[in-house]
Amino acid sequence: MPTFKHLVTWTFLAAQTVVPAFAATAEEWSKRSIYQIITDRFALPPGADPTQCNPGEHTWCGGTWNSIRLNLDYIQSAGFTAIWISPINQNYIGPKTPYGDPYHGYWIQDNSQLNARFGTADDLKALSKELHARKMFLMVDIVVNNVMATSTTPDYSKYMFKDKSMYHPYCPIHWGIPESEQNCWFGDQKVPLPDVDTTNPTVVSTYHTWIRQLVQEYGIDGLRIDAAKHVNKDFWPGFVEAAGVFCIGEVYGGMEVDTIAQWQGPNALPSVLNYPLYAALKEAFVIPGNRNTTALAEVLTQEQEKFVDTTVLGNFMENHDVPRWHNLSVDPQSMYNAMAFMFMTDGIPIVYAGQEQYFSGNSDPWNREPLWPSGYAKTPAYELIARLNLVRNYLIHSTDWVTRPTDVLTVSENGIGVMKGPVVSILTNIGSPPRNGSSLAVQSPYQSSTALVDVMNCRQFVVGSDGWLDVEYTKGGVATILLPRDLLSGGPICPPSPNSQNVKGGQKQASSGMKTVVLGEWALGLLTLLTGIMMW
Ligand SMILES: *[C@@H]1O[C@H](CO)[C@@H](O)[C@H](O)[C@H]1NC(C)=O
Ligand SMILES: *[C@@H]1O[C@H](CO)[C@@H](O)[C@H](O)[C@H]1NC(C)=O
Ligand SMILES: *[C@@H]1O[C@H](CO)[C@@H](O)[C@H](O)[C@H]1NC(C)=O
């Protein structure tokens, strides 16, 4: 229900043409966390039938920019400080293709127009304005590499670039050959994606004017760039400058840091999505899986060597192109520990809508579930993410944590211990079942007797001799994030209470009342007070 205040804002907005953006820099984005949305799938307008969305049908389910705006509380309450929305520009209009309808927004027809399916220009401005009123950033997905067609001889007049000479001639991509990946056409014979010639000077200057106006008109604070590695690298610096905001490119790949790192820097893009970390998180935390924490430690170290700036990389565990984490790994502790790592290491955390609801679809289209059947419940995963955002936002606000590099303290068969600034994170891949005799010993640089707090559950600990921290998993493998108690004083996290005394060489018992409110996996989750952690 729009309130009176909304209506006033709304009327006022309609009279405006330009929504001021924060013109956000990479440095400002490094302090954000992002919630990723496919506009069609996040929320329905009031009154719509909530039972009519089957991802398998590859068609629109009805989400709009207005319905995002009306449901921002759900995102902001989880501590996110930015959203990334799927492409906003006009898509293919025509009969359903063999691959369905362009509900996802990536089948660009005319970049010079908005996609009417998702609302009007004023709706988009109202979303931008509402985000800014909440001090949140708007990141918009754009497609520059290609347009969409239903044959290899399309009618070019319907595109923003209307002349055939502004496209590369049709050829199918030969994967692994960079030139072919950049100049040939994505897609296939049924839905070819004509490749825009981004070396053509008219194309380049038109794109510059286009992106400058789009960013200014809608108050866009950052861009996510689809298929960035399929465009000639030297196209990007000028484009980024014209945009005037932070840009993060999709450079799809695996654990190979070298090839992906080439796409960040003054001769390429300010940032890229962190596919190497994604691959390494799977390698380390998926259950059942390799549980190879060495691979994760190696990727972390290589990234610091090879990327220009790891603090602005886009970290993720899920997106609309890869399987849901819960499809790969059903044990919730696998997701919680990997999530805690992702929030506590270098980079900008990105959570794809639905991960907090344990969605478990595999590949496209099953990983594009509508969010509304979840009832926007505050699940344990939602609460864990909210906690991680709270801690991260606090650290960013009160320390220089965000600029400090993550160091690996320990790699073991049970998990990994890392340190970034003052924060020691001890993550495990043993999963939920309690394990007697299973522990993770981490040597920290802290002086013995330093008072630390596990900010996941407010348990207080004292550092042992020579800085040793020993985490036991007798109640299951939960994530542990330790901060010096002094750093938390006066803040909102784990304020001291008469009942939380230091516990030396032992663990505090849960109050019996706690057990009655926790359920199932939650009992093994972050808020359990039964965590078996002992400091010697
Ligand atoms: C773990 O990963 C490292 C680095 O990628 C690799 O050298 C090693 O062989 C892997 N170990 C296992 C058991 O797969
Ligand atoms: C993974 O996704 C596929 C396809 O959506 C589904 O059939 C399967 O049940 C999923 N697996 C899990 C563990 O959820
Ligand atoms: C772990 O040890 C405790 C106490 O010694 C015992 O009660 C419990 O059954 C053990 N659990 C497992 C999974 O071995």
Coordinates of C-alpha atoms and ligand atoms in Angstrom, one line a residue:
M1 CA 0.0 0.0 0.0
P2 CA 1.5 3.4 -1.0
T3 CA 1.4 5.7 2.0
F4 CA 0.4 9.4 1.8
K5 CA 4.1 10.2 1.9
H6 CA 4.7 8.0 -1.1
L7 CA 2.0 9.7 -3.1
V8 CA 3.5 13.1 -2.3
T9 CA 7.0 11.9 -3.3
W10 CA 5.5 10.4 -6.4
T11 CA 3.7 13.5 -7.6
F12 CA 6.8 15.6 -6.9
L13 CA 8.9 13.1 -8.8
A14 CA 6.8 13.0 -11.9
A15 CA 7.6 16.7 -12.4
Q16 CA 11.4 16.0 -12.4
T17 CA 13.4 14.9 -15.3
V18 CA 16.7 14.0 -13.7
V19 CA 17.3 12.1 -10.5
P20 CA 20.6 13.0 -8.9
A21 CA 23.0 10.0 -8.4
F22 CA 25.7 9.7 -5.9
A23 CA 28.2 9.5 -8.9
A24 CA 29.6 6.7 -6.8
T25 CA 33.3 5.8 -7.2
A26 CA 35.0 2.4 -6.8
E27 CA 36.1 3.3 -3.3
E28 CA 32.5 4.1 -2.3
W29 CA 31.3 0.8 -3.8
S30 CA 34.0 -1.1 -1.9
K31 CA 32.0 -0.3 1.2
R32 CA 28.6 -1.5 -0.1
S33 CA 26.9 -4.9 -0.2
I34 CA 24.7 -5.7 -3.1
Y35 CA 21.4 -7.6 -3.4
Q36 CA 20.9 -8.9 -7.0
I37 CA 17.4 -8.8 -8.5
I38 CA 15.9 -10.1 -11.7
T39 CA 13.1 -7.4 -11.9
D40 CA 10.5 -9.8 -13.2
R41 CA 11.0 -12.2 -10.3
F42 CA 11.5 -10.2 -7.1
A43 CA 8.0 -8.9 -6.3
L44 CA 4.5 -8.7 -7.7
P45 CA 2.5 -5.5 -7.9
P46 CA -0.3 -5.4 -5.3
G47 CA -3.3 -7.5 -6.4
A48 CA -1.5 -9.8 -8.8
D49 CA -2.1 -13.6 -8.7
P50 CA 0.9 -15.1 -6.8
T51 CA 0.3 -18.6 -8.1
Q52 CA 1.1 -18.1 -11.8
C53 CA 4.9 -18.2 -12.1
N54 CA 6.6 -21.3 -13.3
P55 CA 10.3 -20.7 -14.2
G56 CA 10.2 -23.6 -16.6
E57 CA 7.9 -21.6 -18.9
H58 CA 10.6 -19.0 -19.6
T59 CA 8.1 -16.2 -19.6
W60 CA 7.1 -13.0 -17.6
C61 CA 5.9 -13.4 -14.1
G62 CA 5.0 -9.7 -13.6
G63 CA 7.6 -8.0 -11.3
T64 CA 8.2 -4.3 -12.0
W65 CA 10.4 -1.4 -10.9
N66 CA 7.4 -0.2 -8.8
S67 CA 7.1 -3.6 -7.0
I68 CA 10.8 -3.5 -6.2
R69 CA 10.4 0.0 -4.7
L70 CA 7.4 -1.2 -2.6
N71 CA 9.5 -4.1 -1.1
L72 CA 12.8 -2.4 -0.3
D73 CA 12.3 -2.9 3.4
Y74 CA 13.0 -6.6 3.0
I75 CA 16.4 -5.8 1.4
Q76 CA 17.4 -2.9 3.6
S77 CA 16.4 -4.8 6.8
A78 CA 19.0 -7.5 5.8
G79 CA 21.6 -4.7 5.8
F80 CA 22.2 -4.4 2.1
T81 CA 23.3 -0.9 0.9
A82 CA 22.8 -1.4 -2.8
I83 CA 20.7 -3.3 -5.3
W84 CA 21.6 -4.6 -8.8
I85 CA 18.7 -4.9 -11.2
S86 CA 18.4 -6.8 -14.4
P87 CA 18.7 -4.8 -17.7
I88 CA 16.2 -1.9 -18.0
N89 CA 16.3 -1.3 -21.8
Q90 CA 13.9 -2.4 -24.4
N91 CA 14.0 -6.1 -25.3
Y92 CA 12.8 -8.3 -28.2
I93 CA 9.1 -7.8 -28.9
G94 CA 7.6 -10.7 -30.8
P95 CA 6.3 -14.3 -30.6
K96 CA 7.8 -16.6 -28.0
T97 CA 11.2 -18.0 -29.2
P98 CA 12.4 -21.6 -28.7
Y99 CA 14.1 -20.2 -25.6
G100 CA 11.1 -18.4 -24.3
D101 CA 10.4 -14.7 -23.7
P102 CA 12.9 -12.1 -22.6
Y103 CA 11.7 -11.8 -19.0
H104 CA 15.3 -11.6 -17.8
G105 CA 16.0 -8.4 -19.8
Y106 CA 19.2 -9.6 -21.6
W107 CA 17.7 -9.8 -25.1
I108 CA 18.3 -6.1 -26.1
Q109 CA 16.4 -4.7 -29.0
D110 CA 16.7 -0.9 -28.6
N111 CA 19.0 0.4 -25.9
S112 CA 17.7 3.9 -26.5
Q113 CA 14.4 3.0 -24.9
L114 CA 13.3 1.6 -21.6
N115 CA 11.6 -1.8 -21.3
A116 CA 7.9 -1.0 -20.9
R117 CA 7.3 -4.4 -19.4
F118 CA 8.9 -3.2 -16.1
G119 CA 7.3 0.2 -15.9
T120 CA 7.7 3.8 -17.1
A121 CA 10.6 6.2 -16.9
D122 CA 9.0 7.8 -13.9
D123 CA 8.7 4.4 -12.2
L124 CA 12.4 3.8 -12.6
K125 CA 13.2 7.3 -11.3
A126 CA 10.9 6.7 -8.3
L127 CA 12.9 3.6 -7.5
S128 CA 16.2 5.4 -7.9
K129 CA 14.9 8.3 -5.7
E130 CA 13.6 5.9 -3.0
L131 CA 16.9 4.0 -2.9
H132 CA 18.8 7.3 -2.5
A133 CA 16.4 8.4 0.3
R134 CA 17.4 5.2 2.0
K135 CA 21.1 6.0 1.3
M136 CA 21.3 2.9 -0.9
F137 CA 22.9 2.7 -4.4
L138 CA 21.3 1.6 -7.6
M139 CA 23.4 -0.6 -9.9
V140 CA 21.9 -1.3 -13.4
D141 CA 22.8 -4.2 -15.6
I142 CA 23.6 -3.2 -19.2
V143 CA 24.2 -5.2 -22.4
V144 CA 26.6 -3.5 -24.8
N145 CA 28.2 -6.5 -26.6
N146 CA 25.2 -7.5 -28.6
V147 CA 21.5 -7.2 -29.5
M148 CA 19.1 -10.1 -30.0
A149 CA 17.6 -11.5 -33.2
T150 CA 15.6 -14.4 -34.4
S151 CA 17.6 -15.0 -37.5
T152 CA 21.1 -14.3 -38.7
T153 CA 19.7 -11.7 -41.2
P154 CA 17.8 -9.4 -38.9
D155 CA 16.0 -6.1 -39.6
Y156 CA 18.6 -3.7 -38.2
S157 CA 16.2 -0.8 -38.3
K158 CA 14.6 -1.8 -35.0
Y159 CA 17.9 -1.5 -33.1
M160 CA 19.6 1.5 -31.7
F161 CA 22.4 1.0 -34.3
K162 CA 20.4 0.8 -37.4
D163 CA 23.0 0.0 -40.0
K164 CA 24.4 -3.4 -40.7
S165 CA 27.9 -1.9 -40.9
M166 CA 27.8 -1.3 -37.2
Y167 CA 27.8 -5.0 -36.5
H168 CA 30.3 -7.7 -37.1
P169 CA 29.3 -10.1 -39.9
Y170 CA 27.6 -13.3 -38.7
C171 CA 29.8 -16.1 -37.6
P172 CA 29.4 -18.7 -34.8
I173 CA 31.7 -18.4 -31.8
H174 CA 34.7 -20.8 -31.7
W175 CA 35.1 -21.0 -27.9
G176 CA 38.7 -20.6 -26.6
I177 CA 39.7 -18.3 -29.5
P178 CA 39.5 -14.8 -28.0
E179 CA 39.1 -13.0 -31.3
S180 CA 36.2 -15.3 -32.2
E181 CA 34.7 -14.8 -28.7
Q182 CA 34.8 -11.1 -29.3
N183 CA 33.8 -10.7 -32.9
C184 CA 31.4 -13.6 -33.6
W185 CA 27.8 -13.8 -32.6
F186 CA 26.7 -15.2 -29.2
G187 CA 23.6 -17.4 -29.2
D188 CA 22.8 -19.9 -31.9
Q189 CA 20.8 -20.1 -35.1
K190 CA 17.5 -20.0 -33.3
V191 CA 18.3 -16.9 -31.1
P192 CA 21.4 -15.3 -32.5
L193 CA 22.8 -12.3 -30.7
P194 CA 24.2 -9.9 -33.4
D195 CA 27.6 -8.6 -32.3
V196 CA 27.9 -4.9 -32.1
D197 CA 31.2 -3.6 -33.7
T198 CA 32.6 -1.8 -30.7
T199 CA 35.6 -0.7 -32.7
N200 CA 33.5 1.4 -35.0
P201 CA 34.0 5.1 -34.1
T202 CA 30.4 5.9 -34.5
V203 CA 29.3 3.0 -32.3
V204 CA 31.9 4.1 -29.7
S205 CA 30.8 7.7 -29.6
T206 CA 27.1 6.8 -29.6
Y207 CA 27.6 4.4 -26.7
H208 CA 29.4 7.1 -24.8
T209 CA 26.5 9.6 -25.2
W210 CA 24.0 6.9 -24.5
I211 CA 25.5 5.7 -21.2
R212 CA 26.2 9.3 -20.0
Q213 CA 22.5 10.2 -20.5
L214 CA 21.2 6.9 -19.0
V215 CA 23.2 7.3 -15.8
Q216 CA 22.3 10.9 -15.4
E217 CA 18.6 10.6 -16.3
Y218 CA 17.9 7.7 -13.9
G219 CA 20.3 8.5 -11.1
I220 CA 22.3 5.3 -11.6
D221 CA 25.2 4.8 -9.2
G222 CA 26.9 1.8 -10.8
L223 CA 26.8 -0.5 -13.8
R224 CA 27.1 -4.2 -14.1
I225 CA 28.2 -5.0 -17.6
D226 CA 27.1 -8.2 -19.3
A227 CA 29.5 -10.3 -21.3
A228 CA 32.3 -7.8 -20.8
K229 CA 35.1 -10.1 -22.1
H230 CA 33.3 -10.4 -25.4
V231 CA 34.0 -6.8 -26.1
N232 CA 37.5 -5.5 -27.2
K233 CA 39.2 -4.5 -23.9
D234 CA 40.2 -1.1 -25.2
F235 CA 36.6 -0.1 -25.6
W236 CA 36.1 0.0 -21.8
P237 CA 38.2 2.8 -20.4
G238 CA 36.4 5.4 -22.6
F239 CA 33.1 3.9 -21.9
V240 CA 33.7 3.9 -18.1
E241 CA 34.8 7.5 -18.2
A242 CA 31.6 8.5 -20.1
A243 CA 29.5 6.6 -17.6
G244 CA 31.1 8.5 -14.7
V245 CA 30.2 5.7 -12.3
F246 CA 31.7 2.4 -11.0
C247 CA 31.4 -0.4 -13.5
I248 CA 31.7 -4.1 -12.8
G249 CA 32.1 -6.5 -15.7
E250 CA 30.9 -10.0 -16.1
V251 CA 34.1 -12.0 -17.0
Y252 CA 32.8 -15.5 -16.9
G253 CA 35.4 -18.1 -15.9
G254 CA 36.7 -20.6 -13.4
M255 CA 39.6 -20.5 -10.9
E256 CA 42.1 -19.1 -13.4
V257 CA 43.0 -15.8 -11.8
D258 CA 45.4 -14.7 -14.5
T259 CA 43.0 -14.5 -17.4
I260 CA 40.3 -12.8 -15.4
A261 CA 42.6 -10.3 -13.6
Q262 CA 43.5 -8.8 -17.0
W263 CA 40.1 -7.3 -17.2
Q264 CA 40.6 -5.0 -14.2
G265 CA 42.7 -1.9 -14.3
P266 CA 43.1 1.5 -16.1
N267 CA 43.2 -0.3 -19.5
A268 CA 40.1 -2.3 -18.9
L269 CA 37.4 -2.0 -16.2
P270 CA 37.3 -0.8 -12.6
S271 CA 36.1 -4.2 -11.4
V272 CA 34.9 -7.6 -12.4
L273 CA 32.7 -10.3 -10.9
N274 CA 34.9 -12.6 -8.8
Y275 CA 34.5 -15.9 -10.7
P276 CA 37.8 -17.3 -9.4
L277 CA 36.6 -16.8 -5.8
Y278 CA 33.2 -18.4 -6.6
A279 CA 35.0 -21.5 -8.0
A280 CA 37.3 -21.6 -5.0
L281 CA 34.4 -21.3 -2.5
K282 CA 32.7 -24.3 -4.2
E283 CA 36.0 -26.2 -4.1
A284 CA 36.3 -25.5 -0.4
F285 CA 32.8 -25.6 1.1
V286 CA 30.4 -27.6 -1.1
I287 CA 29.2 -30.8 0.7
P288 CA 29.7 -33.4 -0.6
G289 CA 32.6 -32.0 -2.5
N290 CA 36.4 -31.7 -2.7
R291 CA 36.5 -29.6 0.5
N292 CA 39.8 -28.3 -0.7
T293 CA 40.7 -25.3 1.4
T294 CA 44.2 -25.1 -0.1
A295 CA 42.6 -24.1 -3.4
L296 CA 40.7 -21.3 -1.7
A297 CA 43.9 -20.1 0.0
E298 CA 45.8 -20.2 -3.3
V299 CA 43.1 -18.2 -5.2
L300 CA 43.0 -15.6 -2.4
T301 CA 46.8 -15.2 -2.5
Q302 CA 46.9 -15.1 -6.3
E303 CA 44.1 -12.5 -6.5
Q304 CA 46.1 -10.2 -4.3
E305 CA 49.1 -10.5 -6.5
K306 CA 47.3 -10.3 -9.9
F307 CA 44.3 -8.0 -9.5
V308 CA 44.8 -4.3 -9.4
D309 CA 42.4 -3.9 -6.5
T310 CA 40.7 -6.9 -4.7
T311 CA 38.6 -4.7 -2.5
V312 CA 36.2 -3.8 -5.3
L313 CA 35.8 -7.3 -6.8
G314 CA 32.2 -8.5 -6.9
N315 CA 32.0 -11.6 -4.7
F316 CA 29.2 -14.0 -5.1
M317 CA 28.0 -17.6 -4.4
E318 CA 25.1 -17.5 -6.8
N319 CA 23.7 -15.6 -9.7
H320 CA 21.2 -16.1 -12.5
D321 CA 23.7 -18.1 -14.6
V322 CA 25.0 -20.6 -12.1
P323 CA 23.2 -23.3 -10.0
R324 CA 21.9 -22.2 -6.6
W325 CA 24.3 -23.0 -3.8
H326 CA 21.6 -25.1 -2.1
N327 CA 21.4 -27.2 -5.3
L328 CA 25.1 -28.0 -5.0
S329 CA 25.2 -28.4 -1.3
V330 CA 22.2 -29.1 0.8
D331 CA 23.8 -28.8 4.2
P332 CA 23.0 -25.3 5.4
Q333 CA 26.3 -24.9 7.3
S334 CA 28.1 -25.3 4.0
M335 CA 26.3 -22.1 2.7
Y336 CA 26.7 -20.3 6.1
N337 CA 30.4 -20.8 6.3
A338 CA 31.0 -19.9 2.6
M339 CA 28.8 -16.9 3.0
A340 CA 30.7 -15.7 6.1
F341 CA 34.0 -16.1 4.2
M342 CA 32.6 -14.1 1.3
F343 CA 31.5 -11.2 3.6
M344 CA 34.7 -11.2 5.6
T345 CA 37.3 -11.3 2.8
D346 CA 38.3 -8.6 0.3
G347 CA 35.6 -7.5 -2.1
I348 CA 31.9 -6.4 -2.4
P349 CA 29.5 -9.1 -1.3
I350 CA 26.7 -9.8 -3.7
V351 CA 23.7 -12.0 -2.7
Y352 CA 21.3 -13.1 -5.5
A353 CA 17.7 -12.8 -4.5
G354 CA 16.4 -16.2 -3.2
Q355 CA 19.6 -17.5 -1.7
E356 CA 18.3 -16.3 1.6
Q357 CA 15.3 -18.4 1.0
Y358 CA 17.3 -21.6 0.3
F359 CA 16.1 -21.7 -3.3
S360 CA 17.6 -24.7 -5.0
G361 CA 17.1 -24.4 -8.8
N362 CA 19.9 -25.7 -11.0
S363 CA 20.7 -24.0 -14.3
D364 CA 18.8 -21.4 -16.3
P365 CA 15.7 -21.2 -16.1
W366 CA 15.4 -23.1 -12.8
N367 CA 17.7 -20.7 -10.9
R368 CA 15.3 -17.8 -11.7
E369 CA 12.6 -18.7 -9.2
P370 CA 10.0 -16.0 -8.2
L371 CA 10.7 -14.7 -4.7
W372 CA 7.1 -14.2 -3.6
P373 CA 6.2 -17.8 -2.8
S374 CA 8.7 -17.5 0.0
G375 CA 6.5 -15.0 1.8
Y376 CA 9.7 -12.9 2.2
A377 CA 10.2 -15.0 5.4
K378 CA 13.1 -14.0 7.7
T379 CA 14.7 -17.4 7.5
P380 CA 17.9 -18.4 9.3
A381 CA 19.8 -17.7 6.1
Y382 CA 18.2 -14.2 5.9
E383 CA 19.1 -13.6 9.5
L384 CA 22.7 -14.8 9.0
I385 CA 23.1 -12.5 6.0
A386 CA 21.6 -9.6 8.0
R387 CA 24.2 -10.3 10.8
L388 CA 27.1 -10.4 8.3
N389 CA 25.9 -7.1 6.8
L390 CA 25.6 -5.6 10.3
V391 CA 29.1 -6.6 11.2
R392 CA 30.6 -5.6 7.9
N393 CA 28.8 -2.3 7.8
Y394 CA 30.0 -1.6 11.4
L395 CA 33.6 -2.4 10.5
I396 CA 33.5 -0.2 7.5
H397 CA 32.0 2.6 9.5
S398 CA 34.4 2.4 12.5
T399 CA 37.7 1.0 11.1
D400 CA 39.8 0.9 7.9
W401 CA 39.0 -2.9 7.7
V402 CA 37.7 -2.6 4.1
T403 CA 41.1 -1.6 2.7
R404 CA 43.1 -4.2 4.6
P405 CA 44.2 -7.4 2.7
T406 CA 42.9 -10.8 3.8
D407 CA 45.7 -13.0 5.1
V408 CA 45.5 -16.8 5.4
L409 CA 46.3 -17.9 9.0
T410 CA 45.5 -21.6 8.7
V411 CA 44.5 -24.2 6.1
S412 CA 43.3 -27.5 7.4
E413 CA 41.2 -30.4 6.3
N414 CA 38.4 -29.0 8.5
G415 CA 38.4 -25.5 7.2
I416 CA 40.3 -22.2 6.9
G417 CA 41.3 -19.4 9.2
V418 CA 41.8 -15.9 7.7
M419 CA 42.4 -12.5 9.1
K420 CA 41.5 -9.1 7.6
G421 CA 42.3 -6.1 9.7
P422 CA 41.3 -6.9 13.2
V423 CA 38.9 -9.7 12.3
V424 CA 39.8 -13.4 12.6
S425 CA 37.3 -15.6 10.6
I426 CA 37.4 -19.4 11.2
L427 CA 35.3 -21.2 8.7
T428 CA 34.7 -24.9 8.4
N429 CA 33.4 -27.4 5.8
I430 CA 32.6 -30.2 8.1
G431 CA 28.9 -29.5 7.9
S432 CA 26.1 -29.6 10.5
P433 CA 26.5 -33.0 12.2
P434 CA 28.3 -32.6 15.6
R435 CA 31.9 -34.0 15.5
N436 CA 33.6 -35.0 18.7
G437 CA 37.3 -34.5 18.5
S438 CA 37.0 -32.3 15.4
S439 CA 38.5 -28.9 15.8
L440 CA 40.4 -26.1 14.0
A441 CA 43.4 -24.5 15.6
V442 CA 44.4 -21.1 14.4
Q443 CA 47.4 -19.1 15.5
S444 CA 46.5 -15.4 15.5
P445 CA 48.8 -12.4 16.1
Y446 CA 46.8 -11.5 19.2
Q447 CA 48.5 -11.4 22.5
S448 CA 47.5 -14.1 24.9
S449 CA 44.7 -13.0 27.2
T450 CA 43.2 -10.6 24.6
A451 CA 39.4 -10.6 25.0
L452 CA 37.6 -11.5 21.7
V453 CA 33.9 -11.8 20.8
D454 CA 32.4 -14.2 18.3
V455 CA 30.1 -11.6 16.6
M456 CA 27.9 -14.4 15.2
N457 CA 26.6 -15.3 18.6
C458 CA 28.2 -12.8 21.1
R459 CA 30.2 -15.5 22.9
Q460 CA 33.2 -14.0 24.6
F461 CA 36.7 -15.6 24.5
V462 CA 40.2 -15.0 25.7
V463 CA 43.2 -15.7 23.4
G464 CA 45.4 -18.6 24.5
S465 CA 49.2 -18.7 24.7
D466 CA 51.1 -17.6 21.6
G467 CA 47.9 -16.3 20.1
W468 CA 46.3 -19.7 19.6
L469 CA 42.6 -20.0 19.1
D470 CA 41.1 -23.5 19.0
V471 CA 37.5 -24.0 17.8
E472 CA 35.8 -27.2 18.5
Y473 CA 32.9 -28.6 16.6
T474 CA 31.2 -30.9 19.1
K475 CA 27.9 -29.2 18.2
G476 CA 28.4 -28.9 14.4
G477 CA 30.5 -26.8 12.0
V478 CA 29.4 -23.2 12.5
A479 CA 31.1 -20.1 11.3
T480 CA 33.2 -18.2 13.8
I481 CA 34.0 -14.5 13.4
L482 CA 36.2 -13.0 16.2
L483 CA 36.7 -9.4 16.9
P484 CA 38.5 -7.7 19.8
R485 CA 36.0 -6.9 22.5
D486 CA 37.3 -3.3 22.7
L487 CA 36.4 -2.7 19.1
L488 CA 32.8 -3.4 19.8
S489 CA 32.4 -1.3 22.9
G490 CA 29.7 1.3 22.6
G491 CA 28.5 -0.2 19.2
P492 CA 25.4 -2.1 18.3
I493 CA 27.0 -5.5 18.1
C494 CA 27.1 -7.7 21.2
P495 CA 26.7 -4.9 23.8
P496 CA 27.9 -6.1 27.2
S497 CA 25.2 -7.4 29.5
P498 CA 25.4 -8.5 33.1
N499 CA 25.0 -12.1 32.0
S500 CA 27.9 -12.3 29.5
Q501 CA 31.0 -12.7 31.5
N502 CA 34.3 -13.8 30.2
V503 CA 34.6 -17.6 29.9
K504 CA 38.1 -18.8 30.1
G505 CA 39.0 -22.3 29.0
G506 CA 35.4 -23.3 28.9
Q507 CA 32.1 -22.7 27.1
K508 CA 29.1 -20.9 28.3
Q509 CA 26.0 -23.0 28.6
A510 CA 22.8 -22.1 26.7
S511 CA 19.8 -21.0 28.6
S512 CA 17.3 -23.8 28.5
G513 CA 14.7 -21.4 27.1
M514 CA 16.7 -21.0 23.8
K515 CA 16.1 -24.6 22.8
T516 CA 12.4 -24.1 22.7
V517 CA 12.5 -21.3 20.1
V518 CA 15.0 -22.9 17.7
L519 CA 14.0 -25.3 15.1
G520 CA 15.7 -28.0 13.0
E521 CA 18.8 -26.7 11.3
W522 CA 18.5 -23.5 13.2
A523 CA 19.6 -25.4 16.3
L524 CA 22.8 -26.0 14.5
G525 CA 22.9 -22.5 13.0
L526 CA 24.5 -19.2 13.9
L527 CA 22.4 -18.2 16.8
T528 CA 22.7 -21.4 18.8
L529 CA 24.4 -20.7 22.1
L530 CA 25.5 -24.3 22.3
T531 CA 28.4 -23.7 19.9
G532 CA 31.3 -25.9 21.0
I533 CA 34.1 -23.4 21.1
M534 CA 36.9 -23.5 23.6
M535 CA 39.8 -21.3 24.0
W536 CA 42.9 -22.6 25.7
Ligands
LIG1 C1 43.6 -28.7 -3.8 O1 43.9 -27.6 -4.6 C2 45.3 -27.4 -4.8 C3 45.4 -26.0 -5.5 O2 44.5 -25.9 -6.5 C4 45.8 -28.5 -5.7 O3 47.1 -28.4 -6.0 C5 45.5 -29.8 -5.0 O4 45.9 -30.9 -5.8 C6 44.1 -30.0 -4.6 N1 44.0 -31.1 -3.7 C7 43.0 -32.1 -3.9 C8 43.0 -33.2 -2.9 O5 42.2 -32.0 -4.8
LIG2 C1 18.8 -29.1 -8.4 O1 18.1 -28.6 -9.5 C2 17.4 -29.5 -10.3 C3 16.7 -28.7 -11.4 O2 16.0 -27.6 -10.9 C4 16.4 -30.3 -9.5 O3 15.8 -31.2 -10.3 C5 17.1 -30.9 -8.3 O4 16.1 -31.5 -7.5 C6 17.8 -29.9 -7.5 N1 18.6 -30.5 -6.4 C7 18.5 -30.1 -5.2 C8 19.3 -30.8 -4.2 O5 17.7 -29.2 -4.8
LIG3 C1 30.3 -36.6 21.9 O1 30.7 -36.7 23.3 C2 29.7 -36.5 24.2 C3 30.3 -36.5 25.6 O2 31.4 -37.3 25.7 C4 28.7 -37.7 24.0 O3 27.6 -37.5 24.9 C5 28.1 -37.6 22.6 O4 27.3 -38.7 22.4 C6 29.3 -37.7 21.6 N1 28.7 -37.5 20.3 C7 29.1 -38.1 19.2 C8 28.5 -37.7 17.9 O5 30.0 -38.9 19.2

